[in-house]
mmCIF file with all atom_site columns, C-alpha atoms in Angstrom:
data_model
loop_
_atom_site.group_PDB
_atom_site.id
_atom_site.type_symbol
_atom_site.label_atom_id
_atom_site.label_alt_id
_atom_site.label_comp_id
_atom_site.label_asym_id
_atom_site.label_entity_id
_atom_site.label_seq_id
_atom_site.pdbx_PDB_ins_code
_atom_site.Cartn_x
_atom_site.Cartn_y
_atom_site.Cartn_z
_atom_site.occupancy
_atom_site.B_iso_or_equiv
_atom_site.pdbx_formal_charge
_atom_site.auth_seq_id
_atom_site.auth_comp_id
_atom_site.auth_asym_id
_atom_site.auth_atom_id
_atom_site.pdbx_PDB_model_num
ATOM 1   C CA . ILE A 1 1   ? -200.046 -47.084 -122.924 1.00 43.00 ? 1   ILE A CA 1
ATOM 2   C CA . GLN A 1 2   ? -201.055 -43.737 -121.356 1.00 46.00 ? 2   GLN A CA 1
ATOM 3   C CA . SER A 1 3   ? -198.887 -40.708 -121.428 1.00 47.00 ? 3   SER A CA 1
ATOM 4   C CA . ASP A 1 4   ? -197.460 -38.939 -118.424 1.00 52.00 ? 4   ASP A CA 1
ATOM 5   C CA . ARG A 1 5   ? -198.503 -35.665 -120.343 1.00 55.00 ? 5   ARG A CA 1
ATOM 6   C CA . ASP A 1 6   ? -201.576 -35.294 -122.495 1.00 52.00 ? 6   ASP A CA 1
ATOM 7   C CA . ASP A 1 7   ? -199.372 -33.731 -125.370 1.00 59.00 ? 7   ASP A CA 1
ATOM 8   C CA . VAL A 1 8   ? -196.892 -36.643 -125.478 1.00 61.00 ? 8   VAL A CA 1
ATOM 9   C CA . PRO A 1 9   ? -198.418 -39.831 -127.133 1.00 64.00 ? 9   PRO A CA 1
ATOM 10  C CA . ALA A 1 10  ? -196.938 -43.140 -126.359 1.00 63.00 ? 10  ALA A CA 1
ATOM 11  C CA . PRO A 1 11  ? -195.097 -44.800 -129.294 1.00 63.00 ? 11  PRO A CA 1
ATOM 12  C CA . PRO A 1 12  ? -197.107 -47.230 -131.203 1.00 63.00 ? 12  PRO A CA 1
ATOM 13  C CA . GLY A 1 13  ? -195.865 -50.794 -131.448 1.00 77.00 ? 13  GLY A CA 1
ATOM 14  C CA . ASP A 1 14  ? -194.363 -53.545 -129.630 1.00 88.00 ? 14  ASP A CA 1
ATOM 15  C CA . LEU A 1 15  ? -191.355 -52.632 -127.623 1.00 90.00 ? 15  LEU A CA 1
ATOM 16  C CA . THR A 1 16  ? -190.113 -56.016 -127.462 1.00 91.00 ? 16  THR A CA 1
ATOM 17  C CA . ALA A 1 17  ? -189.694 -55.889 -131.374 1.00 93.00 ? 17  ALA A CA 1
ATOM 18  C CA . MET A 1 18  ? -187.437 -53.005 -131.058 1.00 93.00 ? 18  MET A CA 1
ATOM 19  C CA . SER A 1 19  ? -183.649 -52.975 -131.251 1.00 94.00 ? 19  SER A CA 1
ATOM 20  C CA . ASP A 1 20  ? -181.454 -52.519 -128.207 1.00 95.00 ? 20  ASP A CA 1
ATOM 21  C CA . GLU A 1 21  ? -180.438 -49.120 -129.564 1.00 96.00 ? 21  GLU A CA 1
ATOM 22  C CA . GLU A 1 22  ? -184.069 -48.051 -130.079 1.00 95.00 ? 22  GLU A CA 1
ATOM 23  C CA . LEU A 1 23  ? -185.028 -49.221 -126.621 1.00 95.00 ? 23  LEU A CA 1
ATOM 24  C CA . ILE A 1 24  ? -182.059 -47.203 -125.013 1.00 96.00 ? 24  ILE A CA 1
ATOM 25  C CA . ALA A 1 25  ? -183.221 -44.260 -126.994 1.00 96.00 ? 25  ALA A CA 1
ATOM 26  C CA . HIS A 1 26  ? -186.692 -44.684 -125.286 1.00 94.00 ? 26  HIS A CA 1
ATOM 27  C CA . PHE A 1 27  ? -184.852 -44.165 -121.815 1.00 95.00 ? 27  PHE A CA 1
ATOM 28  C CA . GLU A 1 28  ? -185.262 -40.402 -122.746 1.00 94.00 ? 28  GLU A CA 1
ATOM 29  C CA . HIS A 1 29  ? -188.985 -40.629 -123.690 1.00 92.00 ? 29  HIS A CA 1
ATOM 30  C CA . PRO A 1 30  ? -191.105 -38.226 -121.835 1.00 91.00 ? 30  PRO A CA 1
ATOM 31  C CA . ASN A 1 31  ? -193.781 -40.869 -121.038 1.00 90.00 ? 31  ASN A CA 1
ATOM 32  C CA . LYS A 1 32  ? -192.600 -42.661 -117.781 1.00 91.00 ? 32  LYS A CA 1
ATOM 33  C CA . VAL A 1 33  ? -194.441 -46.024 -118.789 1.00 90.00 ? 33  VAL A CA 1
ATOM 34  C CA . VAL A 1 34  ? -192.475 -46.032 -121.949 1.00 91.00 ? 34  VAL A CA 1
ATOM 35  C CA . ARG A 1 35  ? -189.185 -45.472 -120.110 1.00 93.00 ? 35  ARG A CA 1
ATOM 36  C CA . HIS A 1 36  ? -189.894 -48.167 -117.626 1.00 94.00 ? 36  HIS A CA 1
ATOM 37  C CA . SER A 1 37  ? -191.063 -50.449 -120.328 1.00 94.00 ? 37  SER A CA 1
ATOM 38  C CA . ALA A 1 38  ? -187.862 -50.109 -122.272 1.00 95.00 ? 38  ALA A CA 1
ATOM 39  C CA . VAL A 1 39  ? -185.939 -50.910 -119.000 1.00 96.00 ? 39  VAL A CA 1
ATOM 40  C CA . GLN A 1 40  ? -187.748 -54.190 -118.546 1.00 96.00 ? 40  GLN A CA 1
ATOM 41  C CA . VAL A 1 41  ? -187.472 -55.263 -122.024 1.00 96.00 ? 41  VAL A CA 1
ATOM 42  C CA . LEU A 1 42  ? -183.760 -54.801 -122.080 1.00 96.00 ? 42  LEU A CA 1
ATOM 43  C CA . GLY A 1 43  ? -183.488 -56.247 -118.589 1.00 96.00 ? 43  GLY A CA 1
ATOM 44  C CA . GLU A 1 44  ? -185.235 -59.479 -119.769 1.00 95.00 ? 44  GLU A CA 1
ATOM 45  C CA . ARG A 1 45  ? -183.110 -59.586 -122.704 1.00 95.00 ? 45  ARG A CA 1
ATOM 46  C CA . LEU A 1 46  ? -180.076 -59.656 -120.536 1.00 94.00 ? 46  LEU A CA 1
ATOM 47  C CA . LEU A 1 47  ? -181.573 -62.420 -118.515 1.00 90.00 ? 47  LEU A CA 1
ATOM 48  C CA . ARG A 1 48  ? -182.318 -64.743 -121.497 1.00 89.00 ? 48  ARG A CA 1
ATOM 49  C CA . SER A 1 49  ? -179.031 -64.485 -123.360 1.00 83.00 ? 49  SER A CA 1
ATOM 50  C CA . ASP A 1 50  ? -175.542 -63.623 -122.876 1.00 82.00 ? 50  ASP A CA 1
ATOM 51  C CA . ASN A 1 51  ? -175.539 -60.272 -124.615 1.00 86.00 ? 51  ASN A CA 1
ATOM 52  C CA . ALA A 1 52  ? -172.098 -58.970 -123.607 1.00 91.00 ? 52  ALA A CA 1
ATOM 53  C CA . PRO A 1 53  ? -172.340 -55.953 -126.021 1.00 93.00 ? 53  PRO A CA 1
ATOM 54  C CA . LEU A 1 54  ? -175.678 -54.982 -124.596 1.00 95.00 ? 54  LEU A CA 1
ATOM 55  C CA . ALA A 1 55  ? -174.497 -55.319 -120.868 1.00 95.00 ? 55  ALA A CA 1
ATOM 56  C CA . GLN A 1 56  ? -171.342 -53.310 -121.671 1.00 96.00 ? 56  GLN A CA 1
ATOM 57  C CA . THR A 1 57  ? -173.234 -50.482 -123.367 1.00 97.00 ? 57  THR A CA 1
ATOM 58  C CA . LEU A 1 58  ? -175.602 -50.346 -120.227 1.00 97.00 ? 58  LEU A CA 1
ATOM 59  C CA . ARG A 1 59  ? -172.560 -50.457 -117.936 1.00 97.00 ? 59  ARG A CA 1
ATOM 60  C CA . ASP A 1 60  ? -170.876 -47.493 -119.693 1.00 97.00 ? 60  ASP A CA 1
ATOM 61  C CA . LEU A 1 61  ? -174.239 -45.518 -119.638 1.00 97.00 ? 61  LEU A CA 1
ATOM 62  C CA . ALA A 1 62  ? -174.606 -46.215 -116.033 1.00 98.00 ? 62  ALA A CA 1
ATOM 63  C CA . ARG A 1 63  ? -171.235 -44.867 -115.145 1.00 97.00 ? 63  ARG A CA 1
ATOM 64  C CA . ASP A 1 64  ? -171.273 -41.976 -117.542 1.00 97.00 ? 64  ASP A CA 1
ATOM 65  C CA . ALA A 1 65  ? -171.440 -38.986 -115.493 1.00 95.00 ? 65  ALA A CA 1
ATOM 66  C CA . ALA A 1 66  ? -172.764 -36.954 -118.191 1.00 95.00 ? 66  ALA A CA 1
ATOM 67  C CA . SER A 1 67  ? -175.446 -39.251 -119.346 1.00 95.00 ? 67  SER A CA 1
ATOM 68  C CA . PRO A 1 68  ? -179.020 -38.358 -118.764 1.00 95.00 ? 68  PRO A CA 1
ATOM 69  C CA . VAL A 1 69  ? -180.121 -42.032 -118.661 1.00 96.00 ? 69  VAL A CA 1
ATOM 70  C CA . SER A 1 70  ? -177.579 -43.455 -116.253 1.00 97.00 ? 70  SER A CA 1
ATOM 71  C CA . LEU A 1 71  ? -180.487 -44.492 -113.792 1.00 97.00 ? 71  LEU A CA 1
ATOM 72  C CA . GLU A 1 72  ? -182.367 -46.305 -116.518 1.00 97.00 ? 72  GLU A CA 1
ATOM 73  C CA . ALA A 1 73  ? -179.343 -48.155 -117.586 1.00 98.00 ? 73  ALA A CA 1
ATOM 74  C CA . LEU A 1 74  ? -178.622 -49.132 -113.927 1.00 98.00 ? 74  LEU A CA 1
ATOM 75  C CA . TRP A 1 75  ? -182.192 -50.426 -113.533 1.00 97.00 ? 75  TRP A CA 1
ATOM 76  C CA . ALA A 1 76  ? -181.892 -52.469 -116.716 1.00 97.00 ? 76  ALA A CA 1
ATOM 77  C CA . LEU A 1 77  ? -178.723 -54.016 -115.473 1.00 97.00 ? 77  LEU A CA 1
ATOM 78  C CA . HIS A 1 78  ? -180.266 -54.867 -112.174 1.00 97.00 ? 78  HIS A CA 1
ATOM 79  C CA . TRP A 1 79  ? -183.184 -56.338 -113.785 1.00 95.00 ? 79  TRP A CA 1
ATOM 80  C CA . GLY A 1 80  ? -181.096 -58.543 -116.084 1.00 95.00 ? 80  GLY A CA 1
ATOM 81  C CA . GLY A 1 81  ? -178.687 -59.560 -113.278 1.00 94.00 ? 81  GLY A CA 1
ATOM 82  C CA . GLY A 1 82  ? -175.847 -57.381 -114.529 1.00 94.00 ? 82  GLY A CA 1
ATOM 83  C CA . PHE A 1 83  ? -175.560 -55.316 -111.432 1.00 96.00 ? 83  PHE A CA 1
ATOM 84  C CA . ASP A 1 84  ? -172.462 -56.362 -109.704 1.00 96.00 ? 84  ASP A CA 1
ATOM 85  C CA . LEU A 1 85  ? -170.062 -54.927 -106.888 1.00 97.00 ? 85  LEU A CA 1
ATOM 86  C CA . GLU A 1 86  ? -167.649 -53.413 -109.410 1.00 97.00 ? 86  GLU A CA 1
ATOM 87  C CA . LEU A 1 87  ? -170.628 -51.303 -111.082 1.00 97.00 ? 87  LEU A CA 1
ATOM 88  C CA . ALA A 1 88  ? -171.746 -50.452 -107.439 1.00 98.00 ? 88  ALA A CA 1
ATOM 89  C CA . SER A 1 89  ? -168.295 -49.143 -106.575 1.00 97.00 ? 89  SER A CA 1
ATOM 90  C CA . ALA A 1 90  ? -168.397 -46.933 -109.789 1.00 97.00 ? 90  ALA A CA 1
ATOM 91  C CA . THR A 1 91  ? -171.902 -45.637 -109.347 1.00 98.00 ? 91  THR A CA 1
ATOM 92  C CA . LEU A 1 92  ? -171.503 -44.611 -105.731 1.00 97.00 ? 92  LEU A CA 1
ATOM 93  C CA . GLY A 1 93  ? -169.439 -41.924 -106.884 1.00 96.00 ? 93  GLY A CA 1
ATOM 94  C CA . HIS A 1 94  ? -171.882 -40.770 -109.686 1.00 98.00 ? 94  HIS A CA 1
ATOM 95  C CA . PRO A 1 95  ? -172.848 -37.149 -109.670 1.00 97.00 ? 95  PRO A CA 1
ATOM 96  C CA . ASN A 1 96  ? -176.537 -37.939 -110.095 1.00 97.00 ? 96  ASN A CA 1
ATOM 97  C CA . GLU A 1 97  ? -177.844 -38.264 -106.583 1.00 97.00 ? 97  GLU A CA 1
ATOM 98  C CA . HIS A 1 98  ? -180.556 -40.846 -107.705 1.00 97.00 ? 98  HIS A CA 1
ATOM 99  C CA . VAL A 1 99  ? -177.996 -43.073 -109.177 1.00 98.00 ? 99  VAL A CA 1
ATOM 100 C CA . ARG A 1 100 ? -176.185 -43.161 -105.833 1.00 98.00 ? 100 ARG A CA 1
ATOM 101 C CA . ARG A 1 101 ? -179.487 -43.545 -104.048 1.00 98.00 ? 101 ARG A CA 1
ATOM 102 C CA . TRP A 1 102 ? -180.628 -46.629 -106.247 1.00 98.00 ? 102 TRP A CA 1
ATOM 103 C CA . THR A 1 103 ? -177.129 -48.164 -106.104 1.00 98.00 ? 103 THR A CA 1
ATOM 104 C CA . ILE A 1 104 ? -177.376 -48.176 -102.223 1.00 98.00 ? 104 ILE A CA 1
ATOM 105 C CA . ARG A 1 105 ? -181.076 -49.648 -102.473 1.00 98.00 ? 105 ARG A CA 1
ATOM 106 C CA . ILE A 1 106 ? -179.841 -52.557 -104.799 1.00 98.00 ? 106 ILE A CA 1
ATOM 107 C CA . LEU A 1 107 ? -177.004 -53.348 -102.777 1.00 98.00 ? 107 LEU A CA 1
ATOM 108 C CA . GLY A 1 108 ? -179.261 -53.376 -99.651  1.00 96.00 ? 108 GLY A CA 1
ATOM 109 C CA . ASP A 1 109 ? -181.853 -55.494 -101.555 1.00 95.00 ? 109 ASP A CA 1
ATOM 110 C CA . GLN A 1 110 ? -179.001 -57.934 -102.557 1.00 95.00 ? 110 GLN A CA 1
ATOM 111 C CA . ARG A 1 111 ? -177.631 -57.852 -98.965  1.00 93.00 ? 111 ARG A CA 1
ATOM 112 C CA . ARG A 1 112 ? -174.111 -58.247 -100.082 1.00 88.00 ? 112 ARG A CA 1
ATOM 113 C CA . LEU A 1 113 ? -171.041 -55.867 -99.573  1.00 94.00 ? 113 LEU A CA 1
ATOM 114 C CA . ASN A 1 114 ? -167.237 -56.294 -99.473  1.00 96.00 ? 114 ASN A CA 1
ATOM 115 C CA . ASP A 1 115 ? -164.767 -54.206 -97.494  1.00 97.00 ? 115 ASP A CA 1
ATOM 116 C CA . GLU A 1 116 ? -164.114 -51.772 -100.289 1.00 97.00 ? 116 GLU A CA 1
ATOM 117 C CA . LEU A 1 117 ? -167.944 -50.965 -100.499 1.00 97.00 ? 117 LEU A CA 1
ATOM 118 C CA . GLY A 1 118 ? -168.345 -50.868 -96.826  1.00 97.00 ? 118 GLY A CA 1
ATOM 119 C CA . SER A 1 119 ? -165.670 -48.227 -96.663  1.00 98.00 ? 119 SER A CA 1
ATOM 120 C CA . GLN A 1 120 ? -167.333 -46.313 -99.617  1.00 98.00 ? 120 GLN A CA 1
ATOM 121 C CA . LEU A 1 121 ? -170.771 -46.339 -97.990  1.00 98.00 ? 121 LEU A CA 1
ATOM 122 C CA . THR A 1 122 ? -169.274 -45.099 -94.622  1.00 98.00 ? 122 THR A CA 1
ATOM 123 C CA . SER A 1 123 ? -167.443 -42.294 -96.468  1.00 98.00 ? 123 SER A CA 1
ATOM 124 C CA . LEU A 1 124 ? -170.681 -41.453 -98.277  1.00 98.00 ? 124 LEU A CA 1
ATOM 125 C CA . ALA A 1 125 ? -172.576 -41.299 -94.905  1.00 97.00 ? 125 ALA A CA 1
ATOM 126 C CA . GLN A 1 126 ? -170.050 -38.553 -93.797  1.00 96.00 ? 126 GLN A CA 1
ATOM 127 C CA . THR A 1 127 ? -170.262 -36.433 -97.030  1.00 96.00 ? 127 THR A CA 1
ATOM 128 C CA . GLU A 1 128 ? -173.387 -36.978 -98.881  1.00 96.00 ? 128 GLU A CA 1
ATOM 129 C CA . ALA A 1 129 ? -175.206 -33.767 -99.391  1.00 95.00 ? 129 ALA A CA 1
ATOM 130 C CA . TYR A 1 130 ? -178.788 -35.160 -100.218 1.00 95.00 ? 130 TYR A CA 1
ATOM 131 C CA . VAL A 1 131 ? -181.068 -36.256 -97.614  1.00 93.00 ? 131 VAL A CA 1
ATOM 132 C CA . GLN A 1 132 ? -182.769 -38.801 -99.849  1.00 95.00 ? 132 GLN A CA 1
ATOM 133 C CA . VAL A 1 133 ? -179.455 -40.642 -100.227 1.00 97.00 ? 133 VAL A CA 1
ATOM 134 C CA . ARG A 1 134 ? -178.700 -40.475 -96.575  1.00 95.00 ? 134 ARG A CA 1
ATOM 135 C CA . THR A 1 135 ? -182.186 -41.765 -95.866  1.00 95.00 ? 135 THR A CA 1
ATOM 136 C CA . GLN A 1 136 ? -181.327 -44.669 -98.307  1.00 97.00 ? 136 GLN A CA 1
ATOM 137 C CA . LEU A 1 137 ? -178.136 -45.394 -96.415  1.00 97.00 ? 137 LEU A CA 1
ATOM 138 C CA . ALA A 1 138 ? -180.091 -45.465 -93.228  1.00 95.00 ? 138 ALA A CA 1
ATOM 139 C CA . SER A 1 139 ? -182.646 -47.737 -94.449  1.00 96.00 ? 139 SER A CA 1
ATOM 140 C CA . SER A 1 140 ? -180.121 -50.081 -96.139  1.00 97.00 ? 140 SER A CA 1
ATOM 141 C CA . ALA A 1 141 ? -177.902 -50.377 -93.179  1.00 96.00 ? 141 ALA A CA 1
ATOM 142 C CA . GLN A 1 142 ? -180.554 -52.719 -91.641  1.00 95.00 ? 142 GLN A CA 1
ATOM 143 C CA . ARG A 1 143 ? -179.862 -55.151 -94.283  1.00 95.00 ? 143 ARG A CA 1
ATOM 144 C CA . PHE A 1 144 ? -176.131 -55.029 -94.374  1.00 96.00 ? 144 PHE A CA 1
ATOM 145 C CA . GLU A 1 145 ? -173.939 -57.097 -92.063  1.00 95.00 ? 145 GLU A CA 1
ATOM 146 C CA . ALA A 1 146 ? -173.123 -55.417 -88.702  1.00 95.00 ? 146 ALA A CA 1
ATOM 147 C CA . GLN A 1 147 ? -169.543 -54.783 -89.693  1.00 96.00 ? 147 GLN A CA 1
ATOM 148 C CA . TYR A 1 148 ? -170.583 -52.554 -92.520  1.00 97.00 ? 148 TYR A CA 1
ATOM 149 C CA . ALA A 1 149 ? -173.854 -51.143 -91.225  1.00 96.00 ? 149 ALA A CA 1
ATOM 150 C CA . LEU A 1 150 ? -172.824 -49.882 -87.671  1.00 96.00 ? 150 LEU A CA 1
ATOM 151 C CA . PRO A 1 151 ? -169.911 -47.395 -89.152  1.00 97.00 ? 151 PRO A CA 1
ATOM 152 C CA . ILE A 1 152 ? -172.597 -46.175 -91.578  1.00 97.00 ? 152 ILE A CA 1
ATOM 153 C CA . VAL A 1 153 ? -175.116 -45.582 -88.833  1.00 94.00 ? 153 VAL A CA 1
ATOM 154 C CA . HIS A 1 154 ? -172.345 -43.959 -86.789  1.00 94.00 ? 154 HIS A CA 1
ATOM 155 C CA . GLN A 1 155 ? -171.460 -41.548 -89.443  1.00 96.00 ? 155 GLN A CA 1
ATOM 156 C CA . LEU A 1 156 ? -175.013 -40.569 -90.071  1.00 95.00 ? 156 LEU A CA 1
ATOM 157 C CA . TRP A 1 157 ? -175.823 -40.003 -86.407  1.00 92.00 ? 157 TRP A CA 1
ATOM 158 C CA . GLN A 1 158 ? -173.010 -37.582 -86.205  1.00 91.00 ? 158 GLN A CA 1
ATOM 159 C CA . ARG A 1 159 ? -174.660 -35.280 -88.690  1.00 88.00 ? 159 ARG A CA 1
ATOM 160 C CA . GLY A 1 160 ? -176.925 -32.676 -87.157  1.00 82.00 ? 160 GLY A CA 1
ATOM 161 C CA . GLU A 1 161 ? -178.891 -31.569 -90.351  1.00 85.00 ? 161 GLU A CA 1
ATOM 162 C CA . ASP A 1 162 ? -181.322 -34.665 -90.140  1.00 83.00 ? 162 ASP A CA 1
ATOM 163 C CA . GLU A 1 163 ? -182.141 -34.265 -86.723  1.00 80.00 ? 163 GLU A CA 1
ATOM 164 C CA . ALA A 1 164 ? -185.666 -32.854 -87.602  1.00 81.00 ? 164 ALA A CA 1
ATOM 165 C CA . ASP A 1 165 ? -186.166 -35.254 -90.693  1.00 82.00 ? 165 ASP A CA 1
ATOM 166 C CA . LEU A 1 166 ? -189.233 -37.282 -90.258  1.00 85.00 ? 166 LEU A CA 1
ATOM 167 C CA . HIS A 1 167 ? -187.766 -40.667 -91.187  1.00 86.00 ? 167 HIS A CA 1
ATOM 168 C CA . GLU A 1 168 ? -184.066 -40.725 -90.838  1.00 87.00 ? 168 GLU A CA 1
ATOM 169 C CA . PRO A 1 169 ? -183.777 -40.876 -86.982  1.00 88.00 ? 169 PRO A CA 1
ATOM 170 C CA . VAL A 1 170 ? -186.324 -43.744 -86.994  1.00 90.00 ? 170 VAL A CA 1
ATOM 171 C CA . LEU A 1 171 ? -184.388 -45.641 -89.761  1.00 91.00 ? 171 LEU A CA 1
ATOM 172 C CA . LEU A 1 172 ? -181.198 -45.177 -87.799  1.00 90.00 ? 172 LEU A CA 1
ATOM 173 C CA . TRP A 1 173 ? -182.801 -46.461 -84.558  1.00 90.00 ? 173 TRP A CA 1
ATOM 174 C CA . TRP A 1 174 ? -184.168 -49.582 -86.467  1.00 91.00 ? 174 TRP A CA 1
ATOM 175 C CA . ALA A 1 175 ? -180.656 -50.201 -87.966  1.00 92.00 ? 175 ALA A CA 1
ATOM 176 C CA . LEU A 1 176 ? -179.284 -50.205 -84.566  1.00 89.00 ? 176 LEU A CA 1
ATOM 177 C CA . GLU A 1 177 ? -181.974 -52.239 -83.145  1.00 91.00 ? 177 GLU A CA 1
ATOM 178 C CA . ARG A 1 178 ? -181.405 -54.780 -85.962  1.00 90.00 ? 178 ARG A CA 1
ATOM 179 C CA . HIS A 1 179 ? -177.726 -55.163 -85.129  1.00 87.00 ? 179 HIS A CA 1
ATOM 180 C CA . CYS A 1 180 ? -178.088 -55.366 -81.402  1.00 86.00 ? 180 CYS A CA 1
ATOM 181 C CA . GLU A 1 181 ? -176.678 -58.557 -80.125  1.00 73.00 ? 181 GLU A CA 1
#
């Protein structure tokens, strides 16, 4: 494993032999490959067994507004099949914009929403401060059912700050085009 930085060596050894706690500690490793490998190993553990304590620890970390590893916990849960609509509802309000963006991305990839999440996403389209999150909303709107997508698109289109953005207007057009029937 190569390091992101020359002065930070990758840890020696087999990550699959490490405990859950050791792997979670690697979520903060300065080497991105180590962080992502720890996410993958934990996700695979969740897939192979019913490890309720690990799943709950990861859920708690993903929801924790003060945790520096909420995003990695979210990814591990997604990898291991532990991402659900209840977790999505909680992480859409996370203070970390990357957690919100990835929650929207995963919901779009899974192509499933309920009325509560549809309302949350529409509200987020009205109030979201970060363009990357708004762009993900526009991109994922193509994958949501029209009843959820069109209110999101409408709210994003009302915002003037993204008119000069290179991506969002096209993404909004594609979402509208996808739902024209």
